[in-house]
Amino acid sequence: MVLTGAEIVIRCLQEEKVEYLFGYPGGAVLHIYDELFKQEKVRHVLVRHEQAAVHAADAYARSTERVGCALVTSGPGVTNAVTGIATAYMDSIPMVIISGQVPTAVIGQDAFQEVDTVGVTRPCVKHNMLVKDVKDIAATIKKAFHIAASGRPGPVLVDIPKDVTAQKCEFVYPKTVSMRSYNPVVKGHTGQIKKAVQLLLEAKRPMVYAGGGVILSDSAEKLTKLVKALGFPITNTLMGLGGFPATEKQSLGMPGMHGTYEANMAMQYSDVLLAIGTRFDDRVIGNPAHFAQVARKIIHIDIDPSSISKRVKVDVPIVGNVGDVLDEMIKLVEGTSERPDAEALSTWWKQIDEWRARDCMKYKNSDEIIKPQFVIQKLWEVTKGDAFITSDVGQHQMWAAQYYKFDKPRRWLNSGGLGTMGVGMPYAMGCQLAHPGSPVACVTGEASIQMNIQELSTCKQYRLPIKIVNLNNRYLGMVRQWQEFFHGNRYSESYMDSLPNFAKLAEAYGHVGLEIDKPSDVEGALREAFKRKNDLVFLDFKIDQTENVYPMVQGGKGLTEMILSAEDL
Amino acid sequence: MRHVISLLLENEAGALSRVSNMFSARGYNIESLTVAPTEDPSMSRMTIVSIGSDDVIEQITKQLNKLVEVVKVVDLSEAAHIERELMLIKVRATGKDREEMKRMADIFRGRIIDVTESTYVIELTGAATKLDSFLEAIDKSLILETVRTGVSGIGRGDRILRI
């Protein structure tokens, strides 16, 4: 069948079973939009800014097992999308972004809305490709989806000049992809896996440290099975929350800069550390030299060889897909009667319980003023711990991660790597579309939410009943906290004057807005919001202006050098 | 430590910048980089000379392997290998310097490939250190311009880099 390039693009997306395409039209993609108009299988979601399109597609991928898809025009369409692409890249989210380009004849001539898209996006994509011939569109898109979803996932961009979308050729969608230069390892090395299991069985102070790789490979069940069979303590990183049920006793909470005391202590003083789908990043282990002071054996499972021994030397590296490796490990553990030394394990647990008894997550609640931690705890109660929670970036993000106990994977969507303020609402949009009927809440702050506030309009258009939990402290909270701790209380540009009336703003967009300033009203407001199944409700919580996130490990400090509360300052 | 890394990559537009971008983005050092298509025109071969600790070189090879267009990477300096570099050097060759320059070129087994009344262009091939020595050996004030290709490397004996 002879089709135009634009028809081919849409046919490819249909072949890939793309349910939602998040995008924004413009000159270079007009042919593609024309073809979108003529069909119904791929549903387009019109955002108000291209950054939000990419974030929403990213959230669609994070909350499902599918590849997210976005469509933007050339020039500013692409540059607006860059933040979204970089966000997805840092968190290894599978995504395909299709961008329009100026016609091939004028590429390089500084044409209207021209930008070197492949060049601009190169450092923040897993791969990108410029299609110069209509005959290459189908194979390129097939490749893009394959690369995005396989190995360590990531965003892949396909740049298509306008004239190519108008040319015609025979359409055949390739069934398979074969690339001599790209064959990610999936199966782990059997010998290494055996070595790892042996180390685990001989461990006296074992610790499991699981990251986003567990979520991305859909291995939460396998991980839970292995950890329960071994009876080991586990910590899940910011990207790995929900990889093991947070309400289980074996879960020590999150590690790292704002992790729990018990998780950080157990990470540091373990004798065997099993790291799964995680990358020892600076927000998790603090200073690598300090981390390396304590001798311990480290097993590291990761699909990306470059993640292994990048920041921390490991003893047993296993390159492979987390799920496949966990399968092998479970088989080996189940196949042997050998079990970890029960006495040593019980001594270790006693030590952990002592650390836990410090109750590092306690905070002083108040009857007068709303504490942000209290809002998140109530949010957890009201939603029975079963909502999809997205967050923006800052203090509220940490409070959400600390106080909302995630028992299931893919329920927590945040920008962990890049730390992009403004992701919260677009994430909630992508997530709500992927899970119609499920409760979706966006935990945000008055600063972050304003970075993509225009999307309230998109939410109206698509009737997305998300609940926005705005922890409004009239400060760039995390910046203010650092200025208080490390810059002599000089609050340089961290106070926001002239904030809008968010409740009224939400109403202006056609939504429901609530303002809450008393602790006694928190629960009622949340219940009211979730009762309104068809409305977007903007809950503007006026919270304590000076509340800080504890515990805290300062940047550059060791993992165990924690500030547990204001008294430690 | 100085390492000579050899790689095969798809001969596609942008592949070179993907490699060089990776080096600059991650703060790795490139001493020299040469690239040209192989006998199979769909593939290019690149030789990169980089200086870094073992950890850094390990990361470099891993990060190179991660690039979708890179087919194969090998650190040639891990075993016996040969390095060659080509230099073209234009020198002033007048009066007594003319004979002296010819003599030096002969000693270094260079060839004079362009002659004018007042200049020579000498072609010199060898390990980078040999080219450096030649530059040391001649009178610096006579050098008009030099151009070097950067190192090309190949493994000795049965060490073969191909797909």
Coordinates of C-alpha atoms in Angstrom, one line a residue, chain B residues 34-149:
Chain B
T34 CA 41.0 9.5 14.0
V35 CA 38.2 8.0 12.0
A36 CA 37.5 6.7 8.5
P37 CA 35.4 4.1 6.8
T38 CA 36.6 0.5 6.8
E39 CA 36.7 -2.0 3.9
D40 CA 33.0 -2.4 4.7
P41 CA 31.7 1.1 3.8
S42 CA 28.8 0.7 6.2
M43 CA 31.2 0.8 9.1
S44 CA 33.9 3.2 10.4
R45 CA 36.8 2.5 12.6
M46 CA 37.9 5.0 15.1
T47 CA 41.1 5.2 17.2
I48 CA 40.9 7.3 20.3
V49 CA 43.9 8.1 22.5
S50 CA 42.8 9.1 26.0
I51 CA 44.6 9.6 29.3
G52 CA 42.9 8.5 32.5
S53 CA 43.0 6.1 35.5
D54 CA 42.0 2.5 35.0
D55 CA 38.6 3.4 36.5
V56 CA 38.1 6.2 34.1
I57 CA 39.2 4.1 31.1
E58 CA 36.8 1.3 32.2
Q59 CA 33.9 3.8 32.3
I60 CA 35.0 5.2 28.9
T61 CA 34.8 1.8 27.2
K62 CA 31.5 1.1 28.9
Q63 CA 30.0 4.4 27.9
L64 CA 31.3 3.9 24.3
N65 CA 29.7 0.5 24.2
K66 CA 26.4 2.0 25.4
L67 CA 26.2 4.3 22.4
V68 CA 23.7 2.7 20.0
E69 CA 25.8 3.2 16.9
V70 CA 28.9 1.7 18.4
V71 CA 29.4 -1.9 17.3
K72 CA 32.6 -3.0 19.2
V73 CA 35.1 -1.4 21.5
V74 CA 38.6 -2.7 22.4
D75 CA 41.3 -1.1 24.6
L76 CA 44.3 -1.9 22.4
S77 CA 46.8 -0.9 25.1
E78 CA 45.7 -4.0 27.1
A79 CA 48.0 -6.1 24.9
A80 CA 50.6 -5.9 22.2
H81 CA 49.6 -3.5 19.5
I82 CA 51.0 -1.2 16.9
E83 CA 50.5 2.6 16.7
R84 CA 51.2 4.8 13.8
E85 CA 50.7 8.4 13.0
L86 CA 51.3 10.5 9.9
M87 CA 52.7 14.0 10.0
L88 CA 53.1 16.4 7.1
I89 CA 55.6 19.2 7.9
K90 CA 56.4 22.2 5.8
V91 CA 59.9 23.6 6.5
R92 CA 62.0 26.4 5.2
A93 CA 64.8 24.9 3.1
T94 CA 67.3 27.4 1.8
G95 CA 71.0 27.6 1.8
K96 CA 72.8 25.2 4.1
D97 CA 69.5 24.3 5.8
R98 CA 68.3 22.7 2.5
E99 CA 70.8 19.9 2.6
E100 CA 70.6 19.5 6.4
M101 CA 66.8 19.1 6.2
K102 CA 67.1 16.4 3.6
R103 CA 69.6 14.6 5.7
M104 CA 67.3 14.7 8.8
A105 CA 64.3 13.5 6.7
D106 CA 66.4 10.6 5.6
I107 CA 67.5 9.7 9.1
F108 CA 63.9 9.6 10.2
R109 CA 62.9 7.7 7.1
G110 CA 60.7 10.6 6.0
R111 CA 60.0 11.5 2.4
I112 CA 60.1 14.8 0.8
I113 CA 56.9 15.1 -1.2
D114 CA 56.8 18.7 -2.3
V115 CA 59.7 20.9 -3.2
T116 CA 59.9 24.6 -4.0
E117 CA 62.9 26.9 -4.1
S118 CA 62.6 27.7 -0.5
T119 CA 60.5 25.0 1.1
Y120 CA 60.1 21.2 1.6
V121 CA 57.0 19.3 2.6
I122 CA 58.2 16.2 4.5
E123 CA 55.9 13.2 5.1
L124 CA 56.8 11.2 8.2
T125 CA 55.1 8.1 9.6
G126 CA 55.6 6.4 12.9
A127 CA 54.7 6.2 16.5
A128 CA 53.8 9.6 18.0
T129 CA 57.0 9.7 19.9
K130 CA 59.1 9.4 16.7
L131 CA 57.2 12.4 15.2
D132 CA 57.9 14.3 18.4
S133 CA 61.6 13.5 18.2
F134 CA 61.8 14.7 14.6
L135 CA 60.3 18.0 15.7
E136 CA 62.8 18.2 18.5
A137 CA 65.7 17.3 16.2
I138 CA 65.3 20.0 13.6
D139 CA 65.7 23.7 14.0
K140 CA 62.3 25.1 15.3
S141 CA 62.7 28.4 13.5
L142 CA 62.6 26.5 10.2
I143 CA 59.1 24.9 10.8
L144 CA 56.5 26.7 8.7
E145 CA 53.5 24.4 9.5
T146 CA 52.7 20.9 10.7
V147 CA 49.7 18.7 10.5
R148 CA 49.3 15.3 12.2
T149 CA 46.6 12.7 11.8

